[in-house]
Amino acid sequence: MTDVKNLEELFQAKVDGELKIEPKDWMPDGYRKNLVRQISQHAHSEVVGMLPEGNWITRAPNLRRKAILLAKIQDEAGHGLYLYSAVETLGTTREKTVDDLLGGKAKYSSIFNYPTLTWADIGAVGWLVDGAAIMNQVMLCRTSYGPYARAMVRICKEESFHQRQGYEIMSVLSKGTPEQREMAQDALNRWWWPSLMMFGPSDANSPHSAQSMKWKIKRQSNDELRQTFIDRTVQQAEVIGLKVPDPKLKWNESTQHYDSGEIDWTEFNNVVAGNGPCNKERLAARNKAHDDGAWVREAAMAYAAKKAKRKAA
Ligand code: BYC
């Protein structure tokens, strides 16, 4: 008992001293479980996040836009792979992690349960969804678990390009015909509130935050990150002449932040519980992709078995 207490103290001292925790280091069970939970949800979000954008590959307005969109979606697949590998370093298997998603047991970001109805939604996803993601992920580059922190460095570089390409789409549309401008405004109207929900419940209702901050898994709270996102994004919207759909939005001179309206937490809870506009469609698409890919996994396993047999002979 005393031994565990000592180990916990040493562990916390290491975290407080900004040393990274590596896979073979001793760590409290709760730290391991919390990381498996967060990193696997993050990995699933990257992979499910390919679906709303994939919907527009065949309908991108020109070859340049199509090439950029394809590259972006491939980046998301890569992010999923780094993160699934990071989860494996904590002693879980990739199969179990993926099965949890396919069986509907694991969570992934609420945002990917909304539909992409027009081309402007691809701009809004890049600008707002990747914008919110990067705001959260920059702090994760300094997270205490080494493999997660290192994966995030590369992911952030790519997310930053994604955010810019989305903003550029919105900027071009907002300078286009009245119909294009209207399409951009409509996309902002529909994606604004779900993007704010990406940061998670308010600090007062976030069960994992306090412990995650103590362990330096998280470095900033859900509400702090959401506020920084609002402050930056409102100004970006102004530059391209779009209006953020929040009548309560107002610059507050004393706090030097924007005040904003209340998020619809009932909607958030419904989407997280599996009842968003596209939850069922997303899980069905992932299950189909997994089933269709069975032959690839079988071929890879057969090749590995054959190689091992040859080596043993
Ligand atoms: N959606 O105590 P809390 C991307 C859950 S994808 C669904 O605050 P935590 C991209 C939460 O999991 C980037 N569930 O939790 C890809 C917890 O549930 P459990 C996605 C949510 O972990 C393709 C419960 O609510 N980014 O970039 O301390 C195309 C209580 O919450 C959500 C990440 O995954 C949500 N929005 O904080 C384009 C970043 N929010 O596990 C772009 C890594 C909360 O108790 N993750 N929940 O059942 C994190 O930083 C943290 O997990 C969160 C939540 C800030 C999201």
mmCIF file of C-alpha atoms and ligand atoms in Angstrom:
data_model
loop_
_atom_site.group_PDB
_atom_site.id
_atom_site.type_symbol
_atom_site.label_atom_id
_atom_site.label_comp_id
_atom_site.label_asym_id
_atom_site.label_seq_id
_atom_site.Cartn_x
_atom_site.Cartn_y
_atom_site.Cartn_z
ATOM 1 C CA MET A 1 0.000 0.000 0.000
ATOM 2 C CA THR A 2 2.745 2.406 1.049
ATOM 3 C CA ASP A 3 4.648 1.390 -2.079
ATOM 4 C CA VAL A 4 1.790 2.461 -4.336
ATOM 5 C CA LYS A 5 1.534 5.738 -2.426
ATOM 6 C CA ASN A 6 5.244 6.352 -2.967
ATOM 7 C CA LEU A 7 4.955 5.504 -6.627
ATOM 8 C CA GLU A 8 2.022 7.892 -6.962
ATOM 9 C CA GLU A 9 4.000 10.665 -5.306
ATOM 10 C CA LEU A 10 6.985 10.059 -7.561
ATOM 11 C CA PHE A 11 4.698 9.984 -10.569
ATOM 12 C CA GLN A 12 3.053 13.292 -9.623
ATOM 13 C CA ALA A 13 6.468 14.861 -8.974
ATOM 14 C CA LYS A 14 7.538 13.827 -12.450
ATOM 15 C CA VAL A 15 4.392 15.309 -13.975
ATOM 16 C CA ASP A 16 4.823 18.517 -11.946
ATOM 17 C CA GLY A 17 8.440 18.697 -13.100
ATOM 18 C CA GLU A 18 7.264 18.616 -16.735
ATOM 19 C CA LEU A 19 8.923 15.271 -17.455
ATOM 20 C CA LYS A 20 7.087 13.104 -19.978
ATOM 21 C CA ILE A 21 5.539 9.804 -18.905
ATOM 22 C CA GLU A 22 6.589 7.040 -21.303
ATOM 23 C CA PRO A 23 4.844 3.679 -21.996
ATOM 24 C CA LYS A 24 7.086 1.562 -19.759
ATOM 25 C CA ASP A 25 7.048 3.995 -16.825
ATOM 26 C CA TRP A 26 4.902 3.231 -13.792
ATOM 27 C CA MET A 27 1.604 5.129 -13.910
ATOM 28 C CA PRO A 28 -1.569 5.064 -11.791
ATOM 29 C CA ASP A 29 -4.347 2.881 -13.200
ATOM 30 C CA GLY A 30 -6.630 5.893 -13.388
ATOM 31 C CA TYR A 31 -4.094 7.803 -15.500
ATOM 32 C CA ARG A 32 -3.822 4.883 -17.923
ATOM 33 C CA LYS A 33 -7.612 4.449 -18.138
ATOM 34 C CA ASN A 34 -8.230 8.154 -18.629
ATOM 35 C CA LEU A 35 -5.678 8.302 -21.432
ATOM 36 C CA VAL A 36 -7.070 5.217 -23.167
ATOM 37 C CA ARG A 37 -10.515 6.855 -22.976
ATOM 38 C CA GLN A 38 -9.459 10.241 -24.291
ATOM 39 C CA ILE A 39 -6.974 9.131 -26.957
ATOM 40 C CA SER A 40 -9.260 6.430 -28.339
ATOM 41 C CA GLN A 41 -12.175 8.893 -28.549
ATOM 42 C CA HIS A 42 -9.824 11.278 -30.287
ATOM 43 C CA ALA A 43 -8.695 8.577 -32.766
ATOM 44 C CA HIS A 44 -12.312 7.634 -33.521
ATOM 45 C CA SER A 45 -13.145 11.313 -34.092
ATOM 46 C CA GLU A 46 -10.410 11.609 -36.701
ATOM 47 C CA VAL A 47 -11.650 8.529 -38.549
ATOM 48 C CA VAL A 48 -15.393 9.258 -38.340
ATOM 49 C CA GLY A 49 -14.531 12.875 -39.189
ATOM 50 C CA MET A 50 -13.522 11.749 -42.668
ATOM 51 C CA LEU A 51 -17.141 10.901 -43.499
ATOM 52 C CA PRO A 52 -18.852 14.326 -43.660
ATOM 53 C CA GLU A 53 -16.051 15.655 -45.856
ATOM 54 C CA GLY A 54 -15.820 12.478 -47.937
ATOM 55 C CA ASN A 55 -19.399 13.249 -48.945
ATOM 56 C CA TRP A 56 -18.079 16.101 -51.142
ATOM 57 C CA ILE A 57 -15.103 14.501 -52.911
ATOM 58 C CA THR A 58 -17.089 13.710 -56.043
ATOM 59 C CA ARG A 59 -18.803 17.109 -56.001
ATOM 60 C CA ALA A 60 -15.904 19.476 -55.293
ATOM 61 C CA PRO A 61 -16.308 22.471 -57.636
ATOM 62 C CA ASN A 62 -12.986 22.036 -59.467
ATOM 63 C CA LEU A 63 -9.878 19.873 -59.683
ATOM 64 C CA ARG A 64 -7.833 22.083 -57.330
ATOM 65 C CA ARG A 65 -10.511 21.953 -54.634
ATOM 66 C CA LYS A 66 -10.860 18.209 -55.089
ATOM 67 C CA ALA A 67 -7.100 17.583 -54.726
ATOM 68 C CA ILE A 68 -6.988 19.710 -51.555
ATOM 69 C CA LEU A 69 -10.023 17.955 -50.066
ATOM 70 C CA LEU A 70 -8.586 14.511 -50.828
ATOM 71 C CA ALA A 71 -5.289 15.452 -49.183
ATOM 72 C CA LYS A 72 -7.079 16.798 -46.117
ATOM 73 C CA ILE A 73 -9.179 13.672 -45.670
ATOM 74 C CA GLN A 74 -6.092 11.483 -46.032
ATOM 75 C CA ASP A 75 -4.423 13.581 -43.320
ATOM 76 C CA GLU A 76 -7.345 12.755 -40.993
ATOM 77 C CA ALA A 77 -6.844 9.026 -41.635
ATOM 78 C CA GLY A 78 -3.170 9.476 -40.746
ATOM 79 C CA HIS A 79 -4.103 11.263 -37.506
ATOM 80 C CA GLY A 80 -6.351 8.342 -36.606
ATOM 81 C CA LEU A 81 -3.467 5.934 -37.180
ATOM 82 C CA TYR A 82 -0.975 7.858 -35.002
ATOM 83 C CA LEU A 83 -3.571 8.003 -32.249
ATOM 84 C CA TYR A 84 -4.575 4.322 -32.449
ATOM 85 C CA SER A 85 -0.846 3.548 -32.133
ATOM 86 C CA ALA A 86 -0.586 5.836 -29.108
ATOM 87 C CA VAL A 87 -3.503 3.966 -27.470
ATOM 88 C CA GLU A 88 -1.737 0.645 -28.095
ATOM 89 C CA THR A 89 1.302 1.852 -26.127
ATOM 90 C CA LEU A 90 -1.002 1.864 -23.068
ATOM 91 C CA GLY A 91 -1.555 -1.887 -23.283
ATOM 92 C CA THR A 92 -4.792 -2.133 -25.250
ATOM 93 C CA THR A 93 -5.188 -3.838 -28.600
ATOM 94 C CA ARG A 94 -6.173 -2.013 -31.760
ATOM 95 C CA GLU A 95 -8.903 -4.623 -32.369
ATOM 96 C CA LYS A 96 -10.592 -3.913 -29.038
ATOM 97 C CA THR A 97 -10.410 -0.148 -29.547
ATOM 98 C CA VAL A 98 -11.893 -0.371 -33.044
ATOM 99 C CA ASP A 99 -14.558 -2.872 -31.935
ATOM 100 C CA ASP A 100 -15.696 -0.442 -29.244
ATOM 101 C CA LEU A 101 -16.351 2.149 -31.939
ATOM 102 C CA LEU A 102 -18.046 -0.244 -34.345
ATOM 103 C CA GLY A 103 -20.301 -1.615 -31.613
ATOM 104 C CA GLY A 104 -21.400 1.890 -30.612
ATOM 105 C CA LYS A 105 -19.749 1.632 -27.182
ATOM 106 C CA ALA A 106 -17.102 4.301 -27.690
ATOM 107 C CA LYS A 107 -17.676 8.008 -28.043
ATOM 108 C CA TYR A 108 -16.357 10.262 -30.808
ATOM 109 C CA SER A 109 -16.744 14.000 -31.258
ATOM 110 C CA SER A 110 -20.369 15.154 -31.429
ATOM 111 C CA ILE A 111 -19.570 17.432 -34.372
ATOM 112 C CA PHE A 112 -19.317 14.600 -36.885
ATOM 113 C CA ASN A 113 -22.969 13.699 -36.445
ATOM 114 C CA TYR A 114 -24.086 16.747 -38.437
ATOM 115 C CA PRO A 115 -24.602 16.619 -42.208
ATOM 116 C CA THR A 116 -22.593 18.520 -44.852
ATOM 117 C CA LEU A 117 -25.397 19.881 -47.029
ATOM 118 C CA THR A 118 -23.623 22.304 -49.371
ATOM 119 C CA TRP A 119 -20.094 23.005 -50.621
ATOM 120 C CA ALA A 120 -19.886 25.889 -48.135
ATOM 121 C CA ASP A 121 -20.115 23.285 -45.362
ATOM 122 C CA ILE A 122 -16.690 22.050 -46.439
ATOM 123 C CA GLY A 123 -15.403 25.587 -45.880
ATOM 124 C CA ALA A 124 -17.181 25.805 -42.528
ATOM 125 C CA VAL A 125 -15.825 22.432 -41.394
ATOM 126 C CA GLY A 126 -12.243 23.441 -42.209
ATOM 127 C CA TRP A 127 -12.558 26.888 -40.694
ATOM 128 C CA LEU A 128 -14.639 26.100 -37.593
ATOM 129 C CA VAL A 129 -14.245 22.377 -36.892
ATOM 130 C CA ASP A 130 -10.528 22.179 -37.615
ATOM 131 C CA GLY A 131 -10.207 25.611 -35.998
ATOM 132 C CA ALA A 132 -11.792 24.324 -32.785
ATOM 133 C CA ALA A 133 -9.808 21.101 -32.992
ATOM 134 C CA ILE A 134 -6.492 22.922 -33.279
ATOM 135 C CA MET A 135 -7.320 25.227 -30.400
ATOM 136 C CA ASN A 136 -7.695 22.154 -28.206
ATOM 137 C CA GLN A 137 -4.830 20.183 -29.732
ATOM 138 C CA VAL A 138 -2.110 22.809 -29.393
ATOM 139 C CA MET A 139 -2.336 22.341 -25.613
ATOM 140 C CA LEU A 140 -2.163 18.566 -26.147
ATOM 141 C CA CYS A 141 1.310 18.936 -27.723
ATOM 142 C CA ARG A 142 2.386 19.556 -24.103
ATOM 143 C CA THR A 143 0.317 16.765 -22.587
ATOM 144 C CA SER A 144 2.157 14.664 -20.016
ATOM 145 C CA TYR A 145 2.035 11.345 -21.905
ATOM 146 C CA GLY A 146 4.967 11.229 -24.367
ATOM 147 C CA PRO A 147 3.449 9.246 -27.280
ATOM 148 C CA TYR A 148 0.270 11.398 -27.267
ATOM 149 C CA ALA A 149 2.244 14.653 -27.114
ATOM 150 C CA ARG A 150 4.527 13.627 -29.989
ATOM 151 C CA ALA A 151 1.607 12.514 -32.185
ATOM 152 C CA MET A 152 -0.045 15.884 -31.596
ATOM 153 C CA VAL A 153 2.912 17.900 -32.905
ATOM 154 C CA ARG A 154 2.514 16.589 -36.435
ATOM 155 C CA ILE A 155 -1.274 16.573 -36.235
ATOM 156 C CA CYS A 156 -1.298 20.267 -35.303
ATOM 157 C CA LYS A 157 0.853 21.220 -38.275
ATOM 158 C CA GLU A 158 -1.638 19.558 -40.589
ATOM 159 C CA GLU A 159 -4.712 20.918 -38.793
ATOM 160 C CA SER A 160 -3.363 24.409 -39.212
ATOM 161 C CA PHE A 161 -3.320 23.950 -42.999
ATOM 162 C CA HIS A 162 -6.845 22.483 -42.814
ATOM 163 C CA GLN A 163 -8.141 25.495 -40.937
ATOM 164 C CA ARG A 164 -6.663 27.880 -43.482
ATOM 165 C CA GLN A 165 -8.042 26.042 -46.495
ATOM 166 C CA GLY A 166 -11.523 26.115 -44.920
ATOM 167 C CA TYR A 167 -11.283 29.818 -44.185
ATOM 168 C CA GLU A 168 -10.125 30.440 -47.747
ATOM 169 C CA ILE A 169 -13.188 28.609 -49.140
ATOM 170 C CA MET A 170 -15.440 30.777 -46.947
ATOM 171 C CA SER A 171 -13.568 33.916 -47.947
ATOM 172 C CA VAL A 172 -13.946 33.175 -51.688
ATOM 173 C CA LEU A 173 -17.658 32.347 -51.291
ATOM 174 C CA SER A 174 -18.331 35.462 -49.256
ATOM 175 C CA LYS A 175 -16.862 37.603 -52.065
ATOM 176 C CA GLY A 176 -18.829 35.714 -54.737
ATOM 177 C CA THR A 177 -22.397 36.009 -56.036
ATOM 178 C CA PRO A 178 -25.248 36.795 -53.604
ATOM 179 C CA GLU A 179 -26.173 33.070 -53.690
ATOM 180 C CA GLN A 180 -22.612 32.026 -52.778
ATOM 181 C CA ARG A 181 -22.502 34.546 -49.965
ATOM 182 C CA GLU A 182 -25.818 33.299 -48.660
ATOM 183 C CA MET A 183 -24.549 29.719 -48.810
ATOM 184 C CA ALA A 184 -21.481 30.691 -46.739
ATOM 185 C CA GLN A 185 -23.649 32.479 -44.147
ATOM 186 C CA ASP A 186 -26.022 29.513 -43.957
ATOM 187 C CA ALA A 187 -23.096 27.129 -43.345
ATOM 188 C CA LEU A 188 -21.787 29.400 -40.565
ATOM 189 C CA ASN A 189 -25.285 29.511 -39.039
ATOM 190 C CA ARG A 190 -25.530 25.724 -38.913
ATOM 191 C CA TRP A 191 -21.935 24.926 -37.811
ATOM 192 C CA TRP A 192 -21.335 27.655 -35.230
ATOM 193 C CA TRP A 193 -23.098 26.155 -32.209
ATOM 194 C CA PRO A 194 -22.052 22.513 -32.844
ATOM 195 C CA SER A 195 -18.440 23.776 -33.150
ATOM 196 C CA LEU A 196 -18.663 25.392 -29.719
ATOM 197 C CA MET A 197 -19.944 22.070 -28.342
ATOM 198 C CA MET A 198 -16.762 20.345 -29.522
ATOM 199 C CA PHE A 199 -14.947 21.728 -26.463
ATOM 200 C CA GLY A 200 -17.122 19.578 -24.223
ATOM 201 C CA PRO A 201 -19.405 20.407 -21.275
ATOM 202 C CA SER A 202 -18.884 23.581 -19.271
ATOM 203 C CA ASP A 203 -16.160 23.323 -16.622
ATOM 204 C CA ALA A 204 -18.726 22.946 -13.853
ATOM 205 C CA ASN A 205 -20.148 19.845 -15.589
ATOM 206 C CA SER A 206 -16.917 18.265 -16.827
ATOM 207 C CA PRO A 207 -16.273 15.182 -14.659
ATOM 208 C CA HIS A 208 -12.774 14.447 -15.999
ATOM 209 C CA SER A 209 -11.286 17.935 -16.089
ATOM 210 C CA ALA A 210 -9.984 18.394 -12.542
ATOM 211 C CA GLN A 211 -8.027 15.125 -12.488
ATOM 212 C CA SER A 212 -6.874 15.533 -16.090
ATOM 213 C CA MET A 213 -5.503 18.996 -15.268
ATOM 214 C CA LYS A 214 -3.709 17.652 -12.188
ATOM 215 C CA TRP A 215 -2.081 14.961 -14.311
ATOM 216 C CA LYS A 216 -1.381 17.571 -17.016
ATOM 217 C CA ILE A 217 -3.221 15.505 -19.599
ATOM 218 C CA LYS A 218 -5.266 18.651 -20.205
ATOM 219 C CA ARG A 219 -3.570 22.039 -19.858
ATOM 220 C CA GLN A 220 -6.556 24.342 -20.286
ATOM 221 C CA SER A 221 -10.189 23.894 -19.359
ATOM 222 C CA ASN A 222 -13.062 23.324 -21.796
ATOM 223 C CA ASP A 223 -14.476 26.812 -21.160
ATOM 224 C CA GLU A 224 -11.109 28.589 -21.462
ATOM 225 C CA LEU A 225 -10.452 27.000 -24.847
ATOM 226 C CA ARG A 226 -14.004 27.687 -26.041
ATOM 227 C CA GLN A 227 -13.630 31.370 -25.084
ATOM 228 C CA THR A 228 -10.333 31.717 -26.957
ATOM 229 C CA PHE A 229 -11.952 30.113 -29.999
ATOM 230 C CA ILE A 230 -14.906 32.538 -29.863
ATOM 231 C CA ASP A 231 -12.623 35.570 -29.489
ATOM 232 C CA ARG A 232 -10.525 34.627 -32.517
ATOM 233 C CA THR A 233 -13.275 33.340 -34.762
ATOM 234 C CA VAL A 234 -15.656 36.265 -34.361
ATOM 235 C CA GLN A 235 -12.948 38.548 -35.695
ATOM 236 C CA GLN A 236 -12.213 36.205 -38.595
ATOM 237 C CA ALA A 237 -15.927 36.226 -39.507
ATOM 238 C CA GLU A 238 -15.922 40.032 -39.490
ATOM 239 C CA VAL A 239 -12.971 40.145 -41.906
ATOM 240 C CA ILE A 240 -14.914 38.173 -44.526
ATOM 241 C CA GLY A 241 -18.209 39.945 -43.824
ATOM 242 C CA LEU A 242 -20.100 37.033 -42.233
ATOM 243 C CA LYS A 243 -22.221 37.270 -39.098
ATOM 244 C CA VAL A 244 -21.872 34.880 -36.185
ATOM 245 C CA PRO A 245 -25.419 33.599 -35.367
ATOM 246 C CA ASP A 246 -25.497 34.659 -31.735
ATOM 247 C CA PRO A 247 -27.620 37.735 -30.876
ATOM 248 C CA LYS A 248 -26.001 37.892 -27.426
ATOM 249 C CA LEU A 249 -22.470 38.181 -28.801
ATOM 250 C CA LYS A 250 -20.885 41.395 -27.509
ATOM 251 C CA TRP A 251 -17.337 42.586 -26.860
ATOM 252 C CA ASN A 252 -16.788 43.069 -23.135
ATOM 253 C CA GLU A 253 -14.269 45.830 -22.513
ATOM 254 C CA SER A 254 -13.692 44.847 -18.880
ATOM 255 C CA THR A 255 -12.956 41.152 -19.514
ATOM 256 C CA GLN A 256 -11.374 41.765 -22.952
ATOM 257 C CA HIS A 257 -13.424 38.824 -24.251
ATOM 258 C CA TYR A 258 -16.678 38.372 -26.140
ATOM 259 C CA ASP A 259 -19.750 37.612 -24.050
ATOM 260 C CA SER A 260 -21.913 35.040 -25.793
ATOM 261 C CA GLY A 261 -25.236 33.219 -25.621
ATOM 262 C CA GLU A 262 -25.910 29.928 -23.886
ATOM 263 C CA ILE A 263 -25.138 26.653 -25.669
ATOM 264 C CA ASP A 264 -28.072 24.275 -26.088
ATOM 265 C CA TRP A 265 -26.764 21.494 -23.820
ATOM 266 C CA THR A 266 -29.863 19.391 -24.415
ATOM 267 C CA GLU A 267 -28.899 19.179 -28.075
ATOM 268 C CA PHE A 268 -25.298 18.318 -27.112
ATOM 269 C CA ASN A 269 -26.395 15.533 -24.750
ATOM 270 C CA ASN A 270 -28.759 14.115 -27.357
ATOM 271 C CA VAL A 271 -26.074 13.990 -30.021
ATOM 272 C CA VAL A 272 -23.557 12.398 -27.642
ATOM 273 C CA ALA A 273 -26.205 9.845 -26.624
ATOM 274 C CA GLY A 274 -26.478 8.695 -30.244
ATOM 275 C CA ASN A 275 -29.493 10.705 -31.357
ATOM 276 C CA GLY A 276 -27.914 13.372 -33.579
ATOM 277 C CA PRO A 277 -28.907 13.830 -37.222
ATOM 278 C CA CYS A 278 -26.274 11.404 -38.579
ATOM 279 C CA ASN A 279 -25.145 9.114 -35.700
ATOM 280 C CA LYS A 280 -26.668 5.967 -37.188
ATOM 281 C CA GLU A 281 -25.434 6.762 -40.697
ATOM 282 C CA ARG A 282 -21.877 7.335 -39.439
ATOM 283 C CA LEU A 283 -21.708 4.051 -37.524
ATOM 284 C CA ALA A 284 -23.209 2.150 -40.444
ATOM 285 C CA ALA A 285 -20.597 3.652 -42.802
ATOM 286 C CA ARG A 286 -17.718 2.717 -40.462
ATOM 287 C CA ASN A 287 -19.051 -0.820 -40.050
ATOM 288 C CA LYS A 288 -19.398 -1.230 -43.826
ATOM 289 C CA ALA A 289 -15.844 0.040 -44.399
ATOM 290 C CA HIS A 290 -14.552 -2.371 -41.752
ATOM 291 C CA ASP A 291 -16.406 -5.327 -43.283
ATOM 292 C CA ASP A 292 -15.310 -4.416 -46.810
ATOM 293 C CA GLY A 293 -11.708 -4.268 -45.583
ATOM 294 C CA ALA A 294 -11.738 -7.751 -44.038
ATOM 295 C CA TRP A 295 -9.813 -9.250 -46.968
ATOM 296 C CA VAL A 296 -7.009 -6.703 -46.515
ATOM 297 C CA ARG A 297 -6.585 -7.649 -42.848
ATOM 298 C CA GLU A 298 -6.700 -11.358 -43.700
ATOM 299 C CA ALA A 299 -4.110 -10.951 -46.469
ATOM 300 C CA ALA A 300 -1.809 -8.954 -44.152
ATOM 301 C CA MET A 301 -2.101 -11.594 -41.404
ATOM 302 C CA ALA A 302 -1.470 -14.441 -43.878
ATOM 303 C CA TYR A 303 1.617 -12.650 -45.206
ATOM 304 C CA ALA A 304 2.952 -12.063 -41.676
ATOM 305 C CA ALA A 305 2.331 -15.734 -40.766
ATOM 306 C CA LYS A 306 4.094 -16.933 -43.935
ATOM 307 C CA LYS A 307 7.083 -14.690 -43.255
ATOM 308 C CA ALA A 308 7.348 -15.913 -39.646
ATOM 309 C CA LYS A 309 7.183 -19.544 -40.818
ATOM 310 C CA ARG A 310 9.959 -18.954 -43.369
ATOM 311 C CA LYS A 311 12.104 -17.290 -40.718
ATOM 312 C CA ALA A 312 11.624 -20.215 -38.309
ATOM 313 C CA ALA A 313 12.511 -22.829 -40.974
HETATM 314 N N1 BYC B 1 -18.393 15.006 -28.293
HETATM 315 O O1 BYC B 1 -15.272 15.532 -18.582
HETATM 316 P P1 BYC B 1 -15.297 15.932 -20.019
HETATM 317 C C1 BYC B 1 -10.595 16.554 -35.696
HETATM 318 C C2 BYC B 1 -17.691 13.560 -23.450
HETATM 319 S S1 BYC B 1 -11.245 15.522 -34.494
HETATM 320 C C3 BYC B 1 -18.635 13.802 -27.715
HETATM 321 O O2 BYC B 1 -15.123 17.380 -20.293
HETATM 322 P P2 BYC B 1 -12.739 15.332 -21.213
HETATM 323 C C4 BYC B 1 -11.075 16.477 -37.043
HETATM 324 C C5 BYC B 1 -16.373 13.102 -22.850
HETATM 325 O O3 BYC B 1 -15.728 12.198 -23.710
HETATM 326 C C6 BYC B 1 -10.714 16.222 -33.013
HETATM 327 N N2 BYC B 1 -18.377 13.547 -26.419
HETATM 328 O O4 BYC B 1 -14.265 15.044 -20.819
HETATM 329 C C7 BYC B 1 -11.214 15.241 -37.658
HETATM 330 C C8 BYC B 1 -16.832 12.500 -21.547
HETATM 331 O O5 BYC B 1 -17.445 11.229 -21.807
HETATM 332 P P3 BYC B 1 -16.967 9.841 -21.063
HETATM 333 C C9 BYC B 1 -11.407 15.737 -31.817
HETATM 334 C C10 BYC B 1 -17.844 14.560 -25.690
HETATM 335 O O6 BYC B 1 -12.230 14.146 -21.915
HETATM 336 C C11 BYC B 1 -11.718 15.143 -38.955
HETATM 337 C C12 BYC B 1 -17.971 13.425 -21.153
HETATM 338 O O7 BYC B 1 -18.421 14.036 -22.348
HETATM 339 N N3 BYC B 1 -10.613 16.234 -30.726
HETATM 340 O O8 BYC B 1 -9.769 17.287 -35.374
HETATM 341 O O9 BYC B 1 -11.978 15.805 -20.021
HETATM 342 C C13 BYC B 1 -12.056 16.291 -39.665
HETATM 343 C C14 BYC B 1 -17.565 14.462 -20.148
HETATM 344 O O10 BYC B 1 -16.656 15.435 -20.701
HETATM 345 C C15 BYC B 1 -17.555 15.812 -26.242
HETATM 346 C C16 BYC B 1 -10.338 15.525 -29.624
HETATM 347 O O11 BYC B 1 -10.786 14.419 -29.469
HETATM 348 C C17 BYC B 1 -17.856 16.025 -27.583
HETATM 349 N N4 BYC B 1 -17.652 17.201 -28.192
HETATM 350 O O12 BYC B 1 -12.829 16.585 -22.213
HETATM 351 C C18 BYC B 1 -11.868 17.529 -39.065
HETATM 352 C C19 BYC B 1 -9.373 16.164 -28.643
HETATM 353 N N5 BYC B 1 -17.039 16.594 -25.263
HETATM 354 O O13 BYC B 1 -15.641 9.471 -21.668
HETATM 355 C C20 BYC B 1 -11.350 17.633 -37.768
HETATM 356 C C21 BYC B 1 -9.015 15.285 -27.493
HETATM 357 C C22 BYC B 1 -17.020 15.850 -24.146
HETATM 358 O O14 BYC B 1 -16.857 10.129 -19.609
HETATM 359 N N6 BYC B 1 -10.025 15.260 -26.486
HETATM 360 N N7 BYC B 1 -17.507 14.634 -24.401
HETATM 361 O O15 BYC B 1 -18.032 8.846 -21.408
HETATM 362 C C23 BYC B 1 -10.165 16.189 -25.509
HETATM 363 O O16 BYC B 1 -9.424 17.166 -25.453
HETATM 364 C C24 BYC B 1 -11.206 15.962 -24.451
HETATM 365 O O17 BYC B 1 -11.572 14.604 -24.484
HETATM 366 C C25 BYC B 1 -12.474 16.864 -24.600
HETATM 367 C C26 BYC B 1 -13.469 16.481 -23.475
HETATM 368 C C27 BYC B 1 -12.095 18.321 -24.445
HETATM 369 C C28 BYC B 1 -13.169 16.635 -25.946
#
